[in-house]
XYZ file of C-alpha atoms in Angstrom:
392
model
C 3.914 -34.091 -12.611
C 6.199 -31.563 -13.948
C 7.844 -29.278 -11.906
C 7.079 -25.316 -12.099
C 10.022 -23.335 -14.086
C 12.564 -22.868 -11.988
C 11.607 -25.120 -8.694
C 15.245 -26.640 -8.213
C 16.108 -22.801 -6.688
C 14.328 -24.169 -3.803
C 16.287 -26.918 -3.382
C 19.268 -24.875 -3.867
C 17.769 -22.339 -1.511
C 17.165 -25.743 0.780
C 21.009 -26.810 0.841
C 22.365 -23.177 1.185
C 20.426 -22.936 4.683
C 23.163 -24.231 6.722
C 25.870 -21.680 5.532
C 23.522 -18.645 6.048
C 22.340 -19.632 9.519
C 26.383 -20.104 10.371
C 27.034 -16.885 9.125
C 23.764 -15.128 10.292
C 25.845 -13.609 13.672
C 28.732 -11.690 11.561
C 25.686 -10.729 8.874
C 23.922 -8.966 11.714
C 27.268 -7.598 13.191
C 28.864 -5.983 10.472
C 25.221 -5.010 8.656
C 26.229 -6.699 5.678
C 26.198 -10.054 4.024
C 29.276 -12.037 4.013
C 31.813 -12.641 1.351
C 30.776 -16.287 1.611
C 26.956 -15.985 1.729
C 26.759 -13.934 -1.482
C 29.118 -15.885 -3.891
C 27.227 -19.447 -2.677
C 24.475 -16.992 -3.260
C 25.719 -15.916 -7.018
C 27.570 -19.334 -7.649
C 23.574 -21.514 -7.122
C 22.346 -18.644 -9.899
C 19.360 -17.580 -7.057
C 19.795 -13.974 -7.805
C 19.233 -15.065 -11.499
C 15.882 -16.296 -10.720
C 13.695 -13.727 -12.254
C 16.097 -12.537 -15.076
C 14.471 -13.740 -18.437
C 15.660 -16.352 -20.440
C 16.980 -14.715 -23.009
C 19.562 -13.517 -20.341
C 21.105 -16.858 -18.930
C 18.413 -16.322 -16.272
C 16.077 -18.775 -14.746
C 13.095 -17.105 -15.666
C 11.778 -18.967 -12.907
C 7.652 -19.102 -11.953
C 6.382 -16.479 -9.186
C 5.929 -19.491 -6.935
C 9.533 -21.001 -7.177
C 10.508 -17.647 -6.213
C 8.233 -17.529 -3.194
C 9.316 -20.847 -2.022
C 13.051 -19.424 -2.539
C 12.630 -16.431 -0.278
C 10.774 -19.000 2.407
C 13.941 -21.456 2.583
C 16.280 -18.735 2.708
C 14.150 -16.557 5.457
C 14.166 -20.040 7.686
C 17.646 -19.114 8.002
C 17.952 -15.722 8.024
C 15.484 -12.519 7.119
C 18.453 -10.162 6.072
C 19.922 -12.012 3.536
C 16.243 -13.205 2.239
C 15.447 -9.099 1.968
C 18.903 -8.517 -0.171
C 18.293 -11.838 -2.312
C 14.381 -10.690 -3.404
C 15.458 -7.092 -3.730
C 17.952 -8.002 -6.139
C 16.154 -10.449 -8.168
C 13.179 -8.501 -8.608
C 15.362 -5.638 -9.594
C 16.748 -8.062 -12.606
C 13.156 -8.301 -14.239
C 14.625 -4.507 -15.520
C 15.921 -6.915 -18.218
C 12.955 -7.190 -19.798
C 12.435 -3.620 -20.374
C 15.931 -2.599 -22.114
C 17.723 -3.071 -25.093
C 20.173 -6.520 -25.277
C 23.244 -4.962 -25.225
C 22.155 -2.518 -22.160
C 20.805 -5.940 -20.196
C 24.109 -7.604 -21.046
C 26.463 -5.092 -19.811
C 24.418 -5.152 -16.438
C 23.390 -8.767 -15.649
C 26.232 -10.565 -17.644
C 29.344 -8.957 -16.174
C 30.049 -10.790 -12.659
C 28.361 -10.369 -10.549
C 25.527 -9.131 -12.370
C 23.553 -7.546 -9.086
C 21.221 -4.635 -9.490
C 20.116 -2.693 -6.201
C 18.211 0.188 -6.331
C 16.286 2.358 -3.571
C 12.467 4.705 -3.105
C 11.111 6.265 -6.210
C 12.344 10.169 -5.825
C 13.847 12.915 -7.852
C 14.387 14.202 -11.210
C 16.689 13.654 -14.349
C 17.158 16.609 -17.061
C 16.474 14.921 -20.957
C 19.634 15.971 -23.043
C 20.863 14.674 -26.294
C 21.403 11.100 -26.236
C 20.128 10.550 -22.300
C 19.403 12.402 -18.981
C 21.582 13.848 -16.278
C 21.458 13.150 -12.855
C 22.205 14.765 -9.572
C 20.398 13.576 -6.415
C 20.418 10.837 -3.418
C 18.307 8.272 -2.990
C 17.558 6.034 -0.157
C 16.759 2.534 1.226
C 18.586 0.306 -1.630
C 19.070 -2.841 0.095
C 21.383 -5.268 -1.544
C 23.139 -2.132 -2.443
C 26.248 -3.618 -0.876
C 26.333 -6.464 -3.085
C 25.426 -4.846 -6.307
C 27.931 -3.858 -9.375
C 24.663 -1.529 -10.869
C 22.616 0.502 -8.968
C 18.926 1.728 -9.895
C 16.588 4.871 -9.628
C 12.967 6.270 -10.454
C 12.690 9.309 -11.585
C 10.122 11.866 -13.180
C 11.523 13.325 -16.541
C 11.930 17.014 -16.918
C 12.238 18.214 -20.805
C 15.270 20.394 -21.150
C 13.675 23.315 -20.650
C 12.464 21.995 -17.505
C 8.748 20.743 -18.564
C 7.550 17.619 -16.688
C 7.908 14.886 -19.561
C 4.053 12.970 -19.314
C 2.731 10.095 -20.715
C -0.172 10.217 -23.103
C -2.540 9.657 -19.863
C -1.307 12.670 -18.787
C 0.980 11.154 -15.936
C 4.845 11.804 -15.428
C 6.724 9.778 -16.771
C 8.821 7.503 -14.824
C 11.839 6.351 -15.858
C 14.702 3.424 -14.277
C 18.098 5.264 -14.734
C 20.766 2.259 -14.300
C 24.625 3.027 -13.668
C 27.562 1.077 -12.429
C 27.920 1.366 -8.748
C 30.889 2.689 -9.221
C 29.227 6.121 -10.146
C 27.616 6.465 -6.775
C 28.583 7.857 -3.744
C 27.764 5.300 -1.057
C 26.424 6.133 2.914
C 26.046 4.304 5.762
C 23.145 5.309 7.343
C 21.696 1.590 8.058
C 21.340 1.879 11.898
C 18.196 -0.321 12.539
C 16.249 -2.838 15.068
C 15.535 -5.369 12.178
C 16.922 -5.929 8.846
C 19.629 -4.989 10.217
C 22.029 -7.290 8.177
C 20.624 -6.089 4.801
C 22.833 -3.124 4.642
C 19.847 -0.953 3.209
C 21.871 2.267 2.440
C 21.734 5.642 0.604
C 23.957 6.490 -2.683
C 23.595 9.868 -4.610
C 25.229 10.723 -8.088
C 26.428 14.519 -9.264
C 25.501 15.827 -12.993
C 25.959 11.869 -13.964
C 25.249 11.437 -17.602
C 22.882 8.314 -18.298
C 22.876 6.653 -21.450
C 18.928 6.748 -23.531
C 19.699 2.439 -23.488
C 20.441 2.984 -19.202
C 17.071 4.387 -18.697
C 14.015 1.939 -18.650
C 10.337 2.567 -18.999
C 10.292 -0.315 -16.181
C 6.508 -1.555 -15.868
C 5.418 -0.133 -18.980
C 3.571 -2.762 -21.222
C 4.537 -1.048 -24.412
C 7.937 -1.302 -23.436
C 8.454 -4.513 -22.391
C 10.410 -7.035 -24.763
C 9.944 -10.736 -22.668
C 6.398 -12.684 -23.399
C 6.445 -14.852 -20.331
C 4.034 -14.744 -17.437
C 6.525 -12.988 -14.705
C 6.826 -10.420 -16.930
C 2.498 -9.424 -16.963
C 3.374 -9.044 -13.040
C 5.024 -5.790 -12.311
C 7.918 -5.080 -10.084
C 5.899 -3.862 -7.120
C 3.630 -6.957 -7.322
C 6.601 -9.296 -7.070
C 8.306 -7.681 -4.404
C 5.387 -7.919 -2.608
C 4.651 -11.786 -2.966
C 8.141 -12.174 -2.497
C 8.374 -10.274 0.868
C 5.510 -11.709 1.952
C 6.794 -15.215 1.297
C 10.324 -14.254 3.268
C 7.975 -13.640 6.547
C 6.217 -16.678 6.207
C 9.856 -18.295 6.262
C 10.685 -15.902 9.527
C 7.304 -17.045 10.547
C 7.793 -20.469 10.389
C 11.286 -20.688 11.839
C 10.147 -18.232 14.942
C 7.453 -21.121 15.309
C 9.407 -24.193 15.143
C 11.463 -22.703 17.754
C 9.396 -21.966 20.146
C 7.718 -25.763 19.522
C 11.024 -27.139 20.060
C 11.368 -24.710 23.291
C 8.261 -26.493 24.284
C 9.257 -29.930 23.818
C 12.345 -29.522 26.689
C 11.566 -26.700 29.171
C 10.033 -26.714 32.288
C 9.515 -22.745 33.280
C 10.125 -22.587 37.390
C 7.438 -23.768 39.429
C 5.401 -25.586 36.537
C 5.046 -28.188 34.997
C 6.459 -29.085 31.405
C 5.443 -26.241 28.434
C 4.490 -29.916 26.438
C 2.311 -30.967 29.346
C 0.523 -27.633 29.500
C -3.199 -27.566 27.748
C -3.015 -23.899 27.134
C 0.483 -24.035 25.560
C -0.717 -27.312 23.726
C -4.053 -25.370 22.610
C -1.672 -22.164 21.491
C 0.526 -23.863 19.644
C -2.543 -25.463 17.990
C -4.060 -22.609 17.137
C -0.829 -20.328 16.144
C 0.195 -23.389 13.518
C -3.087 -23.233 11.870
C -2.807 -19.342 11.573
C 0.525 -19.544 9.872
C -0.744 -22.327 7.471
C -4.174 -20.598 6.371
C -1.438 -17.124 5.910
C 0.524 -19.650 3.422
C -2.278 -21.356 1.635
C -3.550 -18.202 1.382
C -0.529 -16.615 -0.439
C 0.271 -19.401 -2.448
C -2.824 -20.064 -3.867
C -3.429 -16.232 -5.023
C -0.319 -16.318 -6.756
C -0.970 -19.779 -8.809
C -4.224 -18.714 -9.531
C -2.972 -15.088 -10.954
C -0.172 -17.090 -12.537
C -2.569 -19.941 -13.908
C -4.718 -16.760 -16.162
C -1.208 -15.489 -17.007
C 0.392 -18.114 -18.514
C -3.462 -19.128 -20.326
C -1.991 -15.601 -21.941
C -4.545 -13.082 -20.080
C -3.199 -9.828 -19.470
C -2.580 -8.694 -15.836
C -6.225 -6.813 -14.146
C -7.021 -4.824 -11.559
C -8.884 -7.621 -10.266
C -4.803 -9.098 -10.238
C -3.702 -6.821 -8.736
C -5.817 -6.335 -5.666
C -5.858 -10.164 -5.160
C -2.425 -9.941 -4.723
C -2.091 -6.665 -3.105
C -4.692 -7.953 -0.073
C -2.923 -11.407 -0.226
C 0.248 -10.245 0.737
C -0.245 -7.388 3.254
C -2.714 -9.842 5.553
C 0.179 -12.385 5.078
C 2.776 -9.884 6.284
C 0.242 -9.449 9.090
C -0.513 -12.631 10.277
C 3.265 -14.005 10.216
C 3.759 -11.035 12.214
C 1.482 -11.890 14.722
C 2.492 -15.933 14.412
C 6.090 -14.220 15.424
C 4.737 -12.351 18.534
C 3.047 -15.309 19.682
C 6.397 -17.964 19.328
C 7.911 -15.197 20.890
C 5.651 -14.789 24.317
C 5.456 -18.369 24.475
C 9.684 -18.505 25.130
C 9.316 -16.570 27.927
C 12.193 -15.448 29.234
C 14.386 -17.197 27.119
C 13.807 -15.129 23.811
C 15.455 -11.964 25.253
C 18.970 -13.775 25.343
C 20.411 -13.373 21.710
C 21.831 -17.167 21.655
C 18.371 -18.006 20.656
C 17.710 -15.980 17.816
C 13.996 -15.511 18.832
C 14.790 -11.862 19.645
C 16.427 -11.209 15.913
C 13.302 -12.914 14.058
C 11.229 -10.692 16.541
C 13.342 -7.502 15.420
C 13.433 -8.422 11.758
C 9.589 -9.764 11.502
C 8.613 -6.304 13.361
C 11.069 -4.448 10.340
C 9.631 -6.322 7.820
C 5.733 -5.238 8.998
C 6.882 -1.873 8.710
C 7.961 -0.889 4.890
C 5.798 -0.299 2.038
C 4.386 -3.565 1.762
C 2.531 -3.706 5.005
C 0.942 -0.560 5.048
C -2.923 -0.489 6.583
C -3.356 1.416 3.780
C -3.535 -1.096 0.745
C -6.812 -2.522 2.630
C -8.109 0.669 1.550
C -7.033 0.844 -1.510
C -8.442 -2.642 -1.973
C -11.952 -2.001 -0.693
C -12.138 0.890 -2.890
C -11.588 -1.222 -5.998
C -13.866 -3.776 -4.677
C -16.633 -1.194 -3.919
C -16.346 0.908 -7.159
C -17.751 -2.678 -8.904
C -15.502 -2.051 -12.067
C -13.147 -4.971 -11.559
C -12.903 -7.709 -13.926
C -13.493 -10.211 -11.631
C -14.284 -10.029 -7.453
C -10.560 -10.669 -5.935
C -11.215 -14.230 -4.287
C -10.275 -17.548 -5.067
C -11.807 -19.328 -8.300
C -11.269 -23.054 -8.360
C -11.443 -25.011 -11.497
């Protein structure tokens, strides 16, 4: 059987492990990744994996990519965050000119960061100026561009709208080196991710530096990942990295398990409730990933039989990966009550995974909300299709 576009990332992912976990301690002290970490990072091509083709990128499928974040979570959330931030923010590429996409992704190292949608830029001749600050870009510390979504103001100060009658959003890309940079990252979780703020003053940007990101008309790749937008991406992909904090939180507390005997009992492996929770917390996590996984080949399956992306995509992947966010959370809060005493002493990292899991369950892409926003769809009876699972 041939192997999905892209798949040897997780083997890369697989044999970078080792380095990460070694360097997980300094990633968390210093709130940033290391030296080390991101050129073994850079040097394996893994933030390449979404960039098109047409780049040097992998192009890779959007369940290589999950698999990716999963092996590189095992080892450690933070730098799993930066790593899918980044290489989501590279599918970009396939909304600008060659030259522009060049310039940004094939000048080392070729990172773009960006943070929350906020703001305006002024249209003048030849581009927009800029003047604001923007926050939560993580990877921001590795990047050499930096990214933000804007509205559009005409130059007489009209909101610029799209023929719906929306603003129009635009992707304003500049070299890091145009930013002002703050450290404001003081966090429980994620802490290692170095999710900062960076403004820019009256900054010129370039017509060819300002993408109409997510826009169908605008985009220039014909592959699948490129149907998917940005936001539905990040979320499989941040969904995958907690089924890899999931799964590591798990496997220690089984190991935990195997070898302690709490005081005045008898062995965690010879205790039938601890047997019966383990059990039971296992098959959680492995419904959460069959779950995920199998949304995202069947959305990628119609894709790549050259269907365009429905709502009917978009909520199956919207419920997918909040409930998967959910349940690794609660997989993580179990491993973690089962260690007892033991996962409050950092030497054990269940108290990190905790913190990062818990950090992870709180952005965008866990909101209560988008079950909501999904039931709403469902109810209104205009999707394509119902969002559950067809088999062949």
């Amino acid at each position: 059987m041939n192997k999905p576009p892209g798949i040897d990332l997780v083997e890369r992912a697989r044999a970078l492990a080792p380095l990460i976990a070694r360097d997980a301690d300094e990633i968390e002290r210093t709130r940033r990744l290391t030296s080390a970490v991101t050129q073994a990072l850079i040097e394996n091509g893994l933030y390449r994996a979404l960039l098109p083709k047409s780049f040097g990128g992998i192009e890779a499928s959007l369940e290589a990519f999950m698999q990716m974040q999963e092996e590189i979570a095992k080892a450690d959330a933070s730098t799993a965050w930066c790593l899918g931030q980044c290489s989501v923010c590279a599918m970009t590429a396939a909304y600008l000119d060659p030259d522009a996409a060049n310039e940004i992704f094939n000048v080392a190292p070729g990172i773009l960061a960006w943070g929350a949608i906020n703001h305006e830029v002024q249209a003048v001749p030849g581009g927009y100026k800029a003047s604001a600050r923007w926050d939560f870009a993580s990877g921001s510390r590795q990047a050499s561009w930096l990214g933000a979504h804007v509205r559009v103001v005409e130059a007489d100060g009209t909101p610029r709208r799209k023929p719906d009658g929306s603003p129009e959003i635009r992707t304003i890309l500049f070299p890091v080196t145009s930013a002002t940079m703050y450290d404001v990252w003081d966090v429980i979780g994620l802490r290692g991710t170095g999710t900062d703020s960076y403004s820019v003053d009256n900054l010129f940007i370039p017509e060819k530096f300002a993408a109409l990101r997510d826009e169908p008309q605008a985009r220039r790749e014909d592959g699948p990942l490129y149907k998917l937008s940005t936001n539905m991406v990040f979320g499989m992909g941040f969904a995958a990295t907690s089924l890899g904090v999931a799964r590591a939180t798990l496997d220690a507390a089984i190991d935990l398990a195997r070898a302690k005997t709490p005081q005045a009992q008898k062995p965690m492996r010879d205790n039938n409730a601890v047997q019966g929770l383990i059990g039971r917390t296992e098959a959680t996590l492995r419904a959460a990933r069959a779950y995920l996984y199998a949304t995202a080949a069947e959305v990628w399956r119609d894709l790549s039989r050259g269907e365009a992306t429905t709502e009917a995509h978009r909520i199956a992947l919207r419920i997918a990966t909040t409930w998967t966010i959910h349940q690794s959370a609660a997989v993580v809060d179990t491993a973690y009550r089962m260690a007892g005493a033991t996962a409050v002493f950092n030497a054990n990292k269940f108290e990190r995974r905790f913190r990062d899991m818990h950090a992870i369950a709180q952005q965008i892409q866990g909101r209560d909300a988008h079950y909501e926003d999904a039931g709403k769809a469902i109810l209104s009876g205009h999707l394509d299709t119902p969002p559950t699972m067809r088999y062949p």
